[in-house]
Amino acid sequence: MIDLHSHVLPGLDDGAADLDESLSICAAAAADGIEVLAATPHVRHDYPTSPDAIDAAFETLKSASPPVELVRGAELDLAELDRPKEELQRYALGGSSYLLVEMPYIGWPLDLADRLFRLRMQGFRAVLAHPERNPDVQDRPELLEPIVAAGTLVQLTAASVDGRLGPRTRACTKTLLDRELAHMIASDAHAPEIRAIGLAAAVASIRDDALARWLTLDVPGAVLAGVEPPPRPISRPRRRGLVGR
Ligand SMILES: [Fe+2]
């Protein structure tokens, strides 16, 4: 699997505190079946991580020979998108044209579509992280329809999909998957415990192997390659979907 969201780099944000923790996360990810792991530290007011800081921490971790293939990235707050194109490019996932953008946990940002459109005009596409955790999206998932139609990809957090973040969040992942408003699953790992990675558990909760592969391999692979994701596999009958329907 390819996991495009983790806070694995040492000492940059609220994820791994030091190199030992970074290596523990990498080991847990490898044990969970992850082969490629994007390092996506926060870039926001409380963790204003610079591209140079990411480069330095990335090299530190890479030189310690982690058991997964690491790719560079960042998780950008919406307020951080007004940066020069050259700087945004240094935050892109695997050097591609895709940027991981953090959906706020509270409130629907009225300028979201506008900000994502401006990114598009600069040649970037957004991967929107964990909108299913936002109560406004839980109440009105159709809010995502126009931005998905405009090319934004939606990334669900693994712990949302299999219910670890509660029934409401899980129900929202089911709705987004049913309405074809979700394109990948990622760990958003901050800590090394297997349950905190949990991509395999999330995949197991989707009783559709082709869809699970699309969400954890085909789409994230296309993102890293900077190409259009392949079409979603034909949906199975409803009874074959998430456990607990
Ligand atoms: Fe994150």
PDB file of C-alpha atoms and ligand atoms in Angstrom:
ATOM      1  CA  MET A   1       0.000   0.000   0.000  1.00  0.00           C
ATOM      2  CA  ILE A   2       0.956   3.637  -0.467  1.00  0.00           C
ATOM      3  CA  ASP A   3       0.215   5.914   2.494  1.00  0.00           C
ATOM      4  CA  LEU A   4       0.229   9.600   1.577  1.00  0.00           C
ATOM      5  CA  HIS A   5      -0.223  11.094   5.044  1.00  0.00           C
ATOM      6  CA  SER A   6       2.028  10.732   8.091  1.00  0.00           C
ATOM      7  CA  HIS A   7       3.763  12.810  10.707  1.00  0.00           C
ATOM      8  CA  VAL A   8       6.831  10.601  10.660  1.00  0.00           C
ATOM      9  CA  LEU A   9       9.617  13.174  10.433  1.00  0.00           C
ATOM     10  CA  PRO A  10      11.444  13.724  13.730  1.00  0.00           C
ATOM     11  CA  GLY A  11      10.929  16.852  15.787  1.00  0.00           C
ATOM     12  CA  LEU A  12       8.913  18.958  13.338  1.00  0.00           C
ATOM     13  CA  ASP A  13       5.329  18.836  14.586  1.00  0.00           C
ATOM     14  CA  ASP A  14       3.009  16.854  16.863  1.00  0.00           C
ATOM     15  CA  GLY A  15       4.135  13.555  15.328  1.00  0.00           C
ATOM     16  CA  ALA A  16       7.437  11.760  15.918  1.00  0.00           C
ATOM     17  CA  ALA A  17       9.414  13.503  18.660  1.00  0.00           C
ATOM     18  CA  ASP A  18      12.793  12.053  17.700  1.00  0.00           C
ATOM     19  CA  LEU A  19      14.502   9.676  15.296  1.00  0.00           C
ATOM     20  CA  ASP A  20      13.683   6.617  17.412  1.00  0.00           C
ATOM     21  CA  GLU A  21       9.978   7.414  17.210  1.00  0.00           C
ATOM     22  CA  SER A  22      10.284   8.034  13.486  1.00  0.00           C
ATOM     23  CA  LEU A  23      11.840   4.622  12.969  1.00  0.00           C
ATOM     24  CA  SER A  24       9.155   3.014  15.156  1.00  0.00           C
ATOM     25  CA  ILE A  25       6.435   4.564  12.984  1.00  0.00           C
ATOM     26  CA  CYS A  26       8.205   3.311   9.857  1.00  0.00           C
ATOM     27  CA  ALA A  27       8.473  -0.191  11.331  1.00  0.00           C
ATOM     28  CA  ALA A  28       4.772  -0.172  12.284  1.00  0.00           C
ATOM     29  CA  ALA A  29       3.858   1.059   8.820  1.00  0.00           C
ATOM     30  CA  ALA A  30       5.890  -1.698   7.175  1.00  0.00           C
ATOM     31  CA  ALA A  31       4.259  -4.280   9.464  1.00  0.00           C
ATOM     32  CA  ASP A  32       0.861  -2.916   8.424  1.00  0.00           C
ATOM     33  CA  GLY A  33       1.652  -3.539   4.749  1.00  0.00           C
ATOM     34  CA  ILE A  34       2.734  -0.046   3.740  1.00  0.00           C
ATOM     35  CA  GLU A  35       5.571   0.056   1.230  1.00  0.00           C
ATOM     36  CA  VAL A  36       5.649   3.768   0.421  1.00  0.00           C
ATOM     37  CA  LEU A  37       5.098   6.388   3.110  1.00  0.00           C
ATOM     38  CA  ALA A  38       4.750  10.116   2.518  1.00  0.00           C
ATOM     39  CA  ALA A  39       6.193  12.320   5.242  1.00  0.00           C
ATOM     40  CA  THR A  40       3.691  15.159   5.560  1.00  0.00           C
ATOM     41  CA  PRO A  41       4.468  17.417   8.531  1.00  0.00           C
ATOM     42  CA  HIS A  42       2.033  20.172   9.408  1.00  0.00           C
ATOM     43  CA  VAL A  43       2.533  23.577   7.834  1.00  0.00           C
ATOM     44  CA  ARG A  44       0.280  25.861   9.844  1.00  0.00           C
ATOM     45  CA  HIS A  45       0.420  28.606  12.452  1.00  0.00           C
ATOM     46  CA  ASP A  46       1.446  26.313  15.333  1.00  0.00           C
ATOM     47  CA  TYR A  47       3.953  24.339  13.231  1.00  0.00           C
ATOM     48  CA  PRO A  48       5.198  26.690  10.476  1.00  0.00           C
ATOM     49  CA  THR A  49       7.471  24.036   8.983  1.00  0.00           C
ATOM     50  CA  SER A  50       9.742  25.347   6.244  1.00  0.00           C
ATOM     51  CA  PRO A  51      10.737  23.362   3.152  1.00  0.00           C
ATOM     52  CA  ASP A  52      14.349  23.460   4.353  1.00  0.00           C
ATOM     53  CA  ALA A  53      13.351  21.965   7.708  1.00  0.00           C
ATOM     54  CA  ILE A  54      11.483  19.176   5.893  1.00  0.00           C
ATOM     55  CA  ASP A  55      14.495  18.486   3.678  1.00  0.00           C
ATOM     56  CA  ALA A  56      16.840  18.252   6.676  1.00  0.00           C
ATOM     57  CA  ALA A  57      14.550  15.967   8.721  1.00  0.00           C
ATOM     58  CA  PHE A  58      13.834  13.857   5.656  1.00  0.00           C
ATOM     59  CA  GLU A  59      17.538  13.265   5.041  1.00  0.00           C
ATOM     60  CA  THR A  60      18.086  12.454   8.728  1.00  0.00           C
ATOM     61  CA  LEU A  61      15.389   9.787   8.654  1.00  0.00           C
ATOM     62  CA  LYS A  62      16.338   8.441   5.244  1.00  0.00           C
ATOM     63  CA  SER A  63      19.957   8.020   6.268  1.00  0.00           C
ATOM     64  CA  ALA A  64      18.771   5.805   9.152  1.00  0.00           C
ATOM     65  CA  SER A  65      17.517   3.252   6.555  1.00  0.00           C
ATOM     66  CA  PRO A  66      13.809   3.020   7.443  1.00  0.00           C
ATOM     67  CA  PRO A  67      12.007  -0.156   6.281  1.00  0.00           C
ATOM     68  CA  VAL A  68       9.643   1.789   3.994  1.00  0.00           C
ATOM     69  CA  GLU A  69      10.252   3.967   0.950  1.00  0.00           C
ATOM     70  CA  LEU A  70       9.859   7.564   2.089  1.00  0.00           C
ATOM     71  CA  VAL A  71       8.622  10.376  -0.116  1.00  0.00           C
ATOM     72  CA  ARG A  72       8.533  14.068   0.708  1.00  0.00           C
ATOM     73  CA  GLY A  73       5.380  16.030   1.316  1.00  0.00           C
ATOM     74  CA  ALA A  74       3.599  18.315   3.754  1.00  0.00           C
ATOM     75  CA  GLU A  75       0.117  18.930   5.133  1.00  0.00           C
ATOM     76  CA  LEU A  76      -0.723  22.523   4.381  1.00  0.00           C
ATOM     77  CA  ASP A  77      -3.263  24.552   6.295  1.00  0.00           C
ATOM     78  CA  LEU A  78      -5.649  26.467   4.029  1.00  0.00           C
ATOM     79  CA  ALA A  79      -4.112  29.723   5.267  1.00  0.00           C
ATOM     80  CA  GLU A  80      -0.693  28.589   3.973  1.00  0.00           C
ATOM     81  CA  LEU A  81      -1.698  28.279   0.327  1.00  0.00           C
ATOM     82  CA  ASP A  82      -0.984  31.906  -0.588  1.00  0.00           C
ATOM     83  CA  ARG A  83       2.676  31.197  -1.141  1.00  0.00           C
ATOM     84  CA  PRO A  84       4.725  31.575  -4.297  1.00  0.00           C
ATOM     85  CA  LYS A  85       4.384  28.670  -6.690  1.00  0.00           C
ATOM     86  CA  GLU A  86       8.057  27.724  -6.283  1.00  0.00           C
ATOM     87  CA  GLU A  87       7.618  27.390  -2.533  1.00  0.00           C
ATOM     88  CA  LEU A  88       4.386  25.391  -2.810  1.00  0.00           C
ATOM     89  CA  GLN A  89       6.162  23.037  -5.183  1.00  0.00           C
ATOM     90  CA  ARG A  90       8.653  22.173  -2.454  1.00  0.00           C
ATOM     91  CA  TYR A  91       5.743  20.984  -0.294  1.00  0.00           C
ATOM     92  CA  ALA A  92       4.172  18.828  -3.011  1.00  0.00           C
ATOM     93  CA  LEU A  93       3.641  15.092  -2.568  1.00  0.00           C
ATOM     94  CA  GLY A  94       6.674  13.289  -3.975  1.00  0.00           C
ATOM     95  CA  GLY A  95       7.567  16.344  -6.064  1.00  0.00           C
ATOM     96  CA  SER A  96       4.354  15.909  -8.082  1.00  0.00           C
ATOM     97  CA  SER A  97       1.697  18.523  -8.825  1.00  0.00           C
ATOM     98  CA  TYR A  98      -0.472  17.387  -5.882  1.00  0.00           C
ATOM     99  CA  LEU A  99      -0.576  19.189  -2.523  1.00  0.00           C
ATOM    100  CA  LEU A 100      -1.975  17.682   0.678  1.00  0.00           C
ATOM    101  CA  VAL A 101      -4.327  20.277   2.188  1.00  0.00           C
ATOM    102  CA  GLU A 102      -5.678  19.990   5.722  1.00  0.00           C
ATOM    103  CA  MET A 103      -9.434  20.256   6.050  1.00  0.00           C
ATOM    104  CA  PRO A 104     -10.281  22.192   9.230  1.00  0.00           C
ATOM    105  CA  TYR A 105     -11.898  20.086  11.956  1.00  0.00           C
ATOM    106  CA  ILE A 106     -14.614  22.651  12.594  1.00  0.00           C
ATOM    107  CA  GLY A 107     -16.649  24.785  10.208  1.00  0.00           C
ATOM    108  CA  TRP A 108     -17.012  24.839   6.436  1.00  0.00           C
ATOM    109  CA  PRO A 109     -14.477  27.333   5.017  1.00  0.00           C
ATOM    110  CA  LEU A 110     -16.498  29.611   2.766  1.00  0.00           C
ATOM    111  CA  ASP A 111     -13.447  30.269   0.609  1.00  0.00           C
ATOM    112  CA  LEU A 112     -12.473  26.598   0.228  1.00  0.00           C
ATOM    113  CA  ALA A 113     -13.547  26.229  -3.393  1.00  0.00           C
ATOM    114  CA  ASP A 114     -11.942  29.560  -4.256  1.00  0.00           C
ATOM    115  CA  ARG A 115      -8.633  28.625  -2.626  1.00  0.00           C
ATOM    116  CA  LEU A 116      -8.559  25.240  -4.355  1.00  0.00           C
ATOM    117  CA  PHE A 117      -9.415  26.892  -7.671  1.00  0.00           C
ATOM    118  CA  ARG A 118      -6.494  29.283  -7.255  1.00  0.00           C
ATOM    119  CA  LEU A 119      -4.207  26.323  -6.571  1.00  0.00           C
ATOM    120  CA  ARG A 120      -5.454  24.755  -9.783  1.00  0.00           C
ATOM    121  CA  MET A 121      -4.655  27.944 -11.667  1.00  0.00           C
ATOM    122  CA  GLN A 122      -1.069  27.602 -10.403  1.00  0.00           C
ATOM    123  CA  GLY A 123      -0.897  24.090 -11.782  1.00  0.00           C
ATOM    124  CA  PHE A 124      -1.537  22.196  -8.536  1.00  0.00           C
ATOM    125  CA  ARG A 125      -4.254  19.776  -7.511  1.00  0.00           C
ATOM    126  CA  ALA A 126      -5.362  19.353  -3.935  1.00  0.00           C
ATOM    127  CA  VAL A 127      -5.658  16.182  -1.914  1.00  0.00           C
ATOM    128  CA  LEU A 128      -8.064  17.202   0.855  1.00  0.00           C
ATOM    129  CA  ALA A 129      -7.228  15.439   4.121  1.00  0.00           C
ATOM    130  CA  HIS A 130      -9.952  14.010   6.375  1.00  0.00           C
ATOM    131  CA  PRO A 131     -13.057  16.088   5.528  1.00  0.00           C
ATOM    132  CA  GLU A 132     -15.113  13.256   7.091  1.00  0.00           C
ATOM    133  CA  ARG A 133     -13.997  14.474  10.536  1.00  0.00           C
ATOM    134  CA  ASN A 134     -15.682  17.851   9.995  1.00  0.00           C
ATOM    135  CA  PRO A 135     -19.245  18.086  11.443  1.00  0.00           C
ATOM    136  CA  ASP A 136     -20.436  20.306   8.590  1.00  0.00           C
ATOM    137  CA  VAL A 137     -19.377  17.638   6.086  1.00  0.00           C
ATOM    138  CA  GLN A 138     -20.956  14.951   8.261  1.00  0.00           C
ATOM    139  CA  ASP A 139     -24.245  16.877   8.119  1.00  0.00           C
ATOM    140  CA  ARG A 140     -24.003  17.875   4.463  1.00  0.00           C
ATOM    141  CA  PRO A 141     -21.578  15.639   2.530  1.00  0.00           C
ATOM    142  CA  GLU A 142     -22.874  17.180  -0.693  1.00  0.00           C
ATOM    143  CA  LEU A 143     -20.765  20.232   0.185  1.00  0.00           C
ATOM    144  CA  LEU A 144     -17.834  18.287  -1.264  1.00  0.00           C
ATOM    145  CA  GLU A 145     -19.496  17.642  -4.631  1.00  0.00           C
ATOM    146  CA  PRO A 146     -18.432  20.857  -6.421  1.00  0.00           C
ATOM    147  CA  ILE A 147     -14.825  20.721  -5.287  1.00  0.00           C
ATOM    148  CA  VAL A 148     -14.523  17.039  -6.227  1.00  0.00           C
ATOM    149  CA  ALA A 149     -16.094  17.827  -9.590  1.00  0.00           C
ATOM    150  CA  ALA A 150     -13.437  20.536  -9.986  1.00  0.00           C
ATOM    151  CA  GLY A 151     -10.644  17.993  -9.509  1.00  0.00           C
ATOM    152  CA  THR A 152      -9.905  17.826  -5.777  1.00  0.00           C
ATOM    153  CA  LEU A 153      -9.171  14.355  -4.443  1.00  0.00           C
ATOM    154  CA  VAL A 154     -10.514  13.409  -1.022  1.00  0.00           C
ATOM    155  CA  GLN A 155      -8.363  11.458   1.415  1.00  0.00           C
ATOM    156  CA  LEU A 156     -10.044   9.609   4.301  1.00  0.00           C
ATOM    157  CA  THR A 157      -8.243   8.812   7.542  1.00  0.00           C
ATOM    158  CA  ALA A 158      -7.949   5.064   8.175  1.00  0.00           C
ATOM    159  CA  ALA A 159      -9.232   5.399  11.738  1.00  0.00           C
ATOM    160  CA  SER A 160     -12.362   7.105  10.408  1.00  0.00           C
ATOM    161  CA  VAL A 161     -13.104   4.275   7.998  1.00  0.00           C
ATOM    162  CA  ASP A 162     -13.057   1.421  10.504  1.00  0.00           C
ATOM    163  CA  GLY A 163     -14.821   3.283  13.295  1.00  0.00           C
ATOM    164  CA  ARG A 164     -11.976   4.157  15.666  1.00  0.00           C
ATOM    165  CA  LEU A 165     -12.974   7.827  15.501  1.00  0.00           C
ATOM    166  CA  GLY A 166     -16.589   7.141  16.319  1.00  0.00           C
ATOM    167  CA  PRO A 167     -19.798   6.112  14.545  1.00  0.00           C
ATOM    168  CA  ARG A 168     -20.603   9.535  13.121  1.00  0.00           C
ATOM    169  CA  THR A 169     -17.239   9.847  11.417  1.00  0.00           C
ATOM    170  CA  ARG A 170     -17.462   6.287  10.201  1.00  0.00           C
ATOM    171  CA  ALA A 171     -20.917   6.861   8.784  1.00  0.00           C
ATOM    172  CA  CYS A 172     -19.585   9.871   6.899  1.00  0.00           C
ATOM    173  CA  THR A 173     -16.811   7.783   5.308  1.00  0.00           C
ATOM    174  CA  LYS A 174     -19.465   5.316   4.164  1.00  0.00           C
ATOM    175  CA  THR A 175     -21.530   8.120   2.624  1.00  0.00           C
ATOM    176  CA  LEU A 176     -18.507   9.645   0.878  1.00  0.00           C
ATOM    177  CA  LEU A 177     -17.470   6.264  -0.498  1.00  0.00           C
ATOM    178  CA  ASP A 178     -21.027   5.489  -1.643  1.00  0.00           C
ATOM    179  CA  ARG A 179     -21.310   8.871  -3.398  1.00  0.00           C
ATOM    180  CA  GLU A 180     -17.871   8.515  -4.987  1.00  0.00           C
ATOM    181  CA  LEU A 181     -16.615  11.539  -3.064  1.00  0.00           C
ATOM    182  CA  ALA A 182     -13.547   9.767  -1.623  1.00  0.00           C
ATOM    183  CA  HIS A 183     -10.404   8.718  -3.459  1.00  0.00           C
ATOM    184  CA  MET A 184      -7.905   7.329  -0.988  1.00  0.00           C
ATOM    185  CA  ILE A 185      -7.281   6.198   2.578  1.00  0.00           C
ATOM    186  CA  ALA A 186      -4.223   7.223   4.587  1.00  0.00           C
ATOM    187  CA  SER A 187      -2.974   6.659   8.115  1.00  0.00           C
ATOM    188  CA  ASP A 188      -2.334  10.247   9.278  1.00  0.00           C
ATOM    189  CA  ALA A 189       0.034   8.442  11.662  1.00  0.00           C
ATOM    190  CA  HIS A 190       1.432  10.478  14.515  1.00  0.00           C
ATOM    191  CA  ALA A 191       2.601   7.580  16.709  1.00  0.00           C
ATOM    192  CA  PRO A 192       4.071   4.128  16.193  1.00  0.00           C
ATOM    193  CA  GLU A 193       1.311   1.902  17.566  1.00  0.00           C
ATOM    194  CA  ILE A 194      -0.097  -0.422  14.937  1.00  0.00           C
ATOM    195  CA  ARG A 195      -3.592   0.834  15.698  1.00  0.00           C
ATOM    196  CA  ALA A 196      -2.397   4.337  15.019  1.00  0.00           C
ATOM    197  CA  ILE A 197      -1.334   3.251  11.519  1.00  0.00           C
ATOM    198  CA  GLY A 198      -4.303   1.002  10.853  1.00  0.00           C
ATOM    199  CA  LEU A 199      -4.418   1.078   7.068  1.00  0.00           C
ATOM    200  CA  ALA A 200      -4.814  -2.699   6.919  1.00  0.00           C
ATOM    201  CA  ALA A 201      -7.691  -2.562   9.414  1.00  0.00           C
ATOM    202  CA  ALA A 202      -9.431   0.098   7.357  1.00  0.00           C
ATOM    203  CA  VAL A 203      -8.977  -1.936   4.188  1.00  0.00           C
ATOM    204  CA  ALA A 204     -10.352  -5.014   5.948  1.00  0.00           C
ATOM    205  CA  SER A 205     -13.501  -3.088   6.842  1.00  0.00           C
ATOM    206  CA  ILE A 206     -14.210  -2.490   3.148  1.00  0.00           C
ATOM    207  CA  ARG A 207     -15.502  -5.742   1.719  1.00  0.00           C
ATOM    208  CA  ASP A 208     -14.415  -4.886  -1.775  1.00  0.00           C
ATOM    209  CA  ASP A 209     -10.865  -5.816  -2.739  1.00  0.00           C
ATOM    210  CA  ALA A 210     -10.846  -3.823  -5.969  1.00  0.00           C
ATOM    211  CA  LEU A 211     -12.069  -0.669  -4.258  1.00  0.00           C
ATOM    212  CA  ALA A 212      -9.607  -1.113  -1.400  1.00  0.00           C
ATOM    213  CA  ARG A 213      -6.752  -1.469  -3.863  1.00  0.00           C
ATOM    214  CA  TRP A 214      -7.877   1.659  -5.727  1.00  0.00           C
ATOM    215  CA  LEU A 215      -7.996   3.647  -2.477  1.00  0.00           C
ATOM    216  CA  THR A 216      -4.640   2.511  -1.101  1.00  0.00           C
ATOM    217  CA  LEU A 217      -2.531   1.846  -4.185  1.00  0.00           C
ATOM    218  CA  ASP A 218      -3.921   2.934  -7.553  1.00  0.00           C
ATOM    219  CA  VAL A 219      -4.954   6.495  -6.660  1.00  0.00           C
ATOM    220  CA  PRO A 220      -2.027   7.342  -4.339  1.00  0.00           C
ATOM    221  CA  GLY A 221       0.304   5.854  -6.963  1.00  0.00           C
ATOM    222  CA  ALA A 222      -1.177   8.145  -9.598  1.00  0.00           C
ATOM    223  CA  VAL A 223      -0.742  11.104  -7.253  1.00  0.00           C
ATOM    224  CA  LEU A 224       2.959  10.384  -6.810  1.00  0.00           C
ATOM    225  CA  ALA A 225       3.316   9.983 -10.566  1.00  0.00           C
ATOM    226  CA  GLY A 226       1.532  13.327 -11.036  1.00  0.00           C
ATOM    227  CA  VAL A 227      -1.046  11.807 -13.371  1.00  0.00           C
ATOM    228  CA  GLU A 228      -4.823  11.535 -13.447  1.00  0.00           C
ATOM    229  CA  PRO A 229      -6.061   8.757 -11.147  1.00  0.00           C
ATOM    230  CA  PRO A 230      -7.474   5.686 -12.891  1.00  0.00           C
ATOM    231  CA  PRO A 231     -11.257   5.301 -12.930  1.00  0.00           C
ATOM    232  CA  ARG A 232     -12.808   3.824  -9.822  1.00  0.00           C
ATOM    233  CA  PRO A 233     -13.646   0.123 -10.099  1.00  0.00           C
ATOM    234  CA  ILE A 234     -17.295  -0.664 -10.737  1.00  0.00           C
ATOM    235  CA  SER A 235     -19.167  -0.563  -7.429  1.00  0.00           C
ATOM    236  CA  ARG A 236     -20.266  -3.804  -5.908  1.00  0.00           C
ATOM    237  CA  PRO A 237     -23.846  -4.309  -4.721  1.00  0.00           C
ATOM    238  CA  ARG A 238     -24.623  -2.401  -1.552  1.00  0.00           C
ATOM    239  CA  ARG A 239     -24.541  -5.475   0.684  1.00  0.00           C
ATOM    240  CA  ARG A 240     -20.891  -5.995  -0.296  1.00  0.00           C
ATOM    241  CA  GLY A 241     -19.812  -2.598   1.053  1.00  0.00           C
ATOM    242  CA  LEU A 242     -18.610  -1.540   4.477  1.00  0.00           C
ATOM    243  CA  VAL A 243     -19.241  -3.891   7.375  1.00  0.00           C
ATOM    244  CA  GLY A 244     -22.229  -2.888   9.458  1.00  0.00           C
ATOM    245  CA  ARG A 245     -24.568  -1.540   6.805  1.00  0.00           C
TER     246      ARG A 245
HETATM  247 FE    FE B   1      -2.158  15.008   9.427  1.00  0.00          FE
END
